[in-house]
XYZ file of C-alpha atoms in Angstrom:
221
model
C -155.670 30.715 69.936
C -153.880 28.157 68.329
C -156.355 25.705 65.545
C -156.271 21.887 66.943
C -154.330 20.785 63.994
C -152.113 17.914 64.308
C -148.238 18.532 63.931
C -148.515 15.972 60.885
C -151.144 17.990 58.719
C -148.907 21.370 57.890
C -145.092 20.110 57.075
C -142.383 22.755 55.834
C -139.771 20.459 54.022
C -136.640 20.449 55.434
C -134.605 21.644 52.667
C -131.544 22.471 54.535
C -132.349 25.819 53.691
C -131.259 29.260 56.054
C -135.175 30.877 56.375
C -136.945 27.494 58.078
C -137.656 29.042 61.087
C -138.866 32.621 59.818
C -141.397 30.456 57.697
C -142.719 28.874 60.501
C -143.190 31.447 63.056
C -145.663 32.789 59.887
C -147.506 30.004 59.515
C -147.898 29.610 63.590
C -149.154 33.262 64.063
C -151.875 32.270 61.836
C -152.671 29.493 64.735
C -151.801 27.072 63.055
C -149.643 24.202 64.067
C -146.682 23.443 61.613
C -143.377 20.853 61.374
C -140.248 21.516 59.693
C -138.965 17.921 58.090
C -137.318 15.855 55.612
C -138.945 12.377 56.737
C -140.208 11.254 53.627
C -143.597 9.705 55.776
C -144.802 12.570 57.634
C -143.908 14.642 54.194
C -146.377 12.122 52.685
C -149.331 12.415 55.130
C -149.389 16.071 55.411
C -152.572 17.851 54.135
C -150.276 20.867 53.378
C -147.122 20.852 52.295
C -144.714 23.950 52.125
C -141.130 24.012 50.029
C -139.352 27.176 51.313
C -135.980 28.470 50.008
C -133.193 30.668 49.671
C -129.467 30.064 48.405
C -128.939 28.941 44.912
C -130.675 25.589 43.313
C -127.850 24.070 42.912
C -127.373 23.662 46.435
C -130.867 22.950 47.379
C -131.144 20.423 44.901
C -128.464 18.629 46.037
C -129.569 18.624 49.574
C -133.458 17.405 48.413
C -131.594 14.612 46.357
C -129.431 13.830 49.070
C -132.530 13.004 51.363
C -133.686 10.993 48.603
C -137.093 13.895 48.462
C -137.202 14.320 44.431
C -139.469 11.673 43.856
C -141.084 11.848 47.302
C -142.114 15.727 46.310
C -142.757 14.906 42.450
C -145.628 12.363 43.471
C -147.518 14.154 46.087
C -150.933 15.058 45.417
C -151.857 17.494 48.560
C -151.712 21.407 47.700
C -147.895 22.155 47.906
C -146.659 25.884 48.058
C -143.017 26.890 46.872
C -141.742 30.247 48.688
C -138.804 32.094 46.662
C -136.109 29.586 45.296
C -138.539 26.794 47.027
C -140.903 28.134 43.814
C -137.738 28.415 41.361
C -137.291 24.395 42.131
C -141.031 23.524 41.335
C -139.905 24.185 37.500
C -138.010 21.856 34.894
C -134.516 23.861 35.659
C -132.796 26.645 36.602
C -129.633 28.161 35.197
C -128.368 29.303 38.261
C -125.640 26.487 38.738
C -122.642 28.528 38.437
C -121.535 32.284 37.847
C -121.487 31.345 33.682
C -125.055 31.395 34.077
C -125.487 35.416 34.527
C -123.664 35.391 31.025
C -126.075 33.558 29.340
C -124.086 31.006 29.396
C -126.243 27.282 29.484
C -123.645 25.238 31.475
C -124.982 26.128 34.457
C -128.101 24.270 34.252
C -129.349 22.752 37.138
C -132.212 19.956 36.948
C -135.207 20.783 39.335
C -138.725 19.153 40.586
C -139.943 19.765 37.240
C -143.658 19.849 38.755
C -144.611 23.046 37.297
C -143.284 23.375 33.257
C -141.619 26.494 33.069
C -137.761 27.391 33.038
C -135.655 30.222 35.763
C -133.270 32.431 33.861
C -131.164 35.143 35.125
C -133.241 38.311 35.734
C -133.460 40.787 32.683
C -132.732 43.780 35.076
C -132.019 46.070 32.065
C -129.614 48.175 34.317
C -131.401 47.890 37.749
C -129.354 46.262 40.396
C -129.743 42.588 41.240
C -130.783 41.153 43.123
C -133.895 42.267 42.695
C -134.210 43.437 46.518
C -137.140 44.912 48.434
C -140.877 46.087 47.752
C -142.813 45.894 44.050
C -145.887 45.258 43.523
C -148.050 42.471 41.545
C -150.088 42.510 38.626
C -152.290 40.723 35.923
C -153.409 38.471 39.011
C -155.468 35.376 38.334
C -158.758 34.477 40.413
C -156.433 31.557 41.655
C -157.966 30.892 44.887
C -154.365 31.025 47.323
C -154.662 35.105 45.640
C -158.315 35.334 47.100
C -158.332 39.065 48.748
C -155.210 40.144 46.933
C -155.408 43.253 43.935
C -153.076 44.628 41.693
C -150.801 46.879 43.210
C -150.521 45.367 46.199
C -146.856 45.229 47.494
C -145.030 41.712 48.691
C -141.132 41.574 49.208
C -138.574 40.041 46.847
C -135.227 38.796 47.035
C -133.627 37.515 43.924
C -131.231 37.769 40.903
C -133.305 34.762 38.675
C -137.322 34.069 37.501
C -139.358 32.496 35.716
C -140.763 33.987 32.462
C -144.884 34.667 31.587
C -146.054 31.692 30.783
C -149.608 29.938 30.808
C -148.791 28.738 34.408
C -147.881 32.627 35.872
C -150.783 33.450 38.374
C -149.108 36.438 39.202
C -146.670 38.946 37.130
C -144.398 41.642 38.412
C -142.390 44.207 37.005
C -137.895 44.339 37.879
C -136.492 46.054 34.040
C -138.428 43.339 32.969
C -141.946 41.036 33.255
C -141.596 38.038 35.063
C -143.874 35.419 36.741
C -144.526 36.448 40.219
C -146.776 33.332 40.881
C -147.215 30.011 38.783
C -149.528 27.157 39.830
C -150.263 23.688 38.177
C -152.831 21.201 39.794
C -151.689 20.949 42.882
C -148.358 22.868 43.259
C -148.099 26.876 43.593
C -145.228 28.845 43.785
C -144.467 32.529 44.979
C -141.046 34.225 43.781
C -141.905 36.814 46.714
C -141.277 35.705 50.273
C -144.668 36.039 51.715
C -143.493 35.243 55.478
C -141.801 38.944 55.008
C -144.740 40.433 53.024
C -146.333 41.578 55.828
C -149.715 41.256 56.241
C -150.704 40.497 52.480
C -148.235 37.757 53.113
C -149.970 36.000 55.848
C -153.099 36.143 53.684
C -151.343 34.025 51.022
C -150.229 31.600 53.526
C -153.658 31.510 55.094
C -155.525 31.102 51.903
C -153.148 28.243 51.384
C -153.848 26.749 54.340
C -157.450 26.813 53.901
C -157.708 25.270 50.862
C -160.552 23.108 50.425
C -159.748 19.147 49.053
C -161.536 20.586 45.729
C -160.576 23.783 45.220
C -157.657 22.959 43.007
C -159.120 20.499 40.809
C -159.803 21.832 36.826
C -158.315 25.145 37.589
């Protein structure tokens, strides 16, 4: 049965973005009601907001600054959740603006949200193929409560050839040739580098635990 949740409350930003629809077919079988948008009012009035992404950040960022979003997504205060590169573009930058960037090269850098501080790098594979493709599992999980009911161990599924590094914001590690933040949260923004609308049902338990957040549950975490 599906909640009675206005279309208003759950909003999936419209970040021109290939995987829109796959994210919210998840957050409807939950039963809950969802819209995908860029309009910078109904963004504003949501109680939830959800940044989803694949593609580089150099695209996506131009697309969020061409709807005129950056400052729009910089000042809300509602629990916002980052899936994948959506996470990647919570952080100051990302270094994935051009090829150079896999060569450790800095003149790719690309200016993100800068909502959560922490920097995406290339991957340190150490030999393993990238992108980082498939099933791995989490660890060194926080009590953060959008992780309520998930352990170390548990699998989600991951797509990508850049990360963020351990940092006092990771909620989450994982493992690829080398540690990485699988999760990072500050105040009111959280963001997976897993795609939980493929992570199966441990997936849908992030997005539900999102989606139940309490007004105060975020607040001096």
């Amino acid at each position: 049965m599906t909640k009675e949740v206005s279309a208003g409350m759950n909003v999936i930003v419209d970040t021109g973005c290939a995987n829109l629809a796959s994210v919210k077919f998840a957050v409807e079988r939950l039963g809950y009601q969802v819209t995908i948008t860029d309009n910078i009012e109904l963004i504003q009035q949501a109680d939830k907001v959800i940044l989803p992404g694949v593609g580089s950040a150099k695209h996506a960022m131009a697309n969020i600054n061409a709807k005129n979003l950056v400052s729009v997504l910089q000042k809300l205060t509602q629990p916002v959740l980052g899936f994948c590169l959506g996470m990647q573009l919570m952080t100051e930058s990302s270094t994935e603006g051009n090829k150079s960037s896999t060569e450790g090269k800095s003149d790719g850098l690309v200016p993100c949200l800068n909502l959560i501080p922490t920097k995406v790098e290339p991957l340190k594979a150490q030999g393993n193929r990238l992108p980082h493709m498939g099933w791995n599992t989490l660890s060194q999980i926080s009590d953060h409560p959008v992780l309520k009911g998930i352990s170390e161990g548990d699998y989600f599924y991951f797509v990508h050839s850049f990360a963020a590094p351990i940092s006092e914001y990771t909620i989450a590690s994982c493992e690829y040739g080398s540690t990485f933040s699988a999760a990072i949260a500050k105040d009111n923004f959280i963001g997976c580098q897993f795609h939980p609308e493929r992570s199966s049902a441990l997936g849908s338990k992030i997005i539900q635990n999102f989606l139940e957040l309490g007004p105060q549950e975020l607040v001096n975490l």
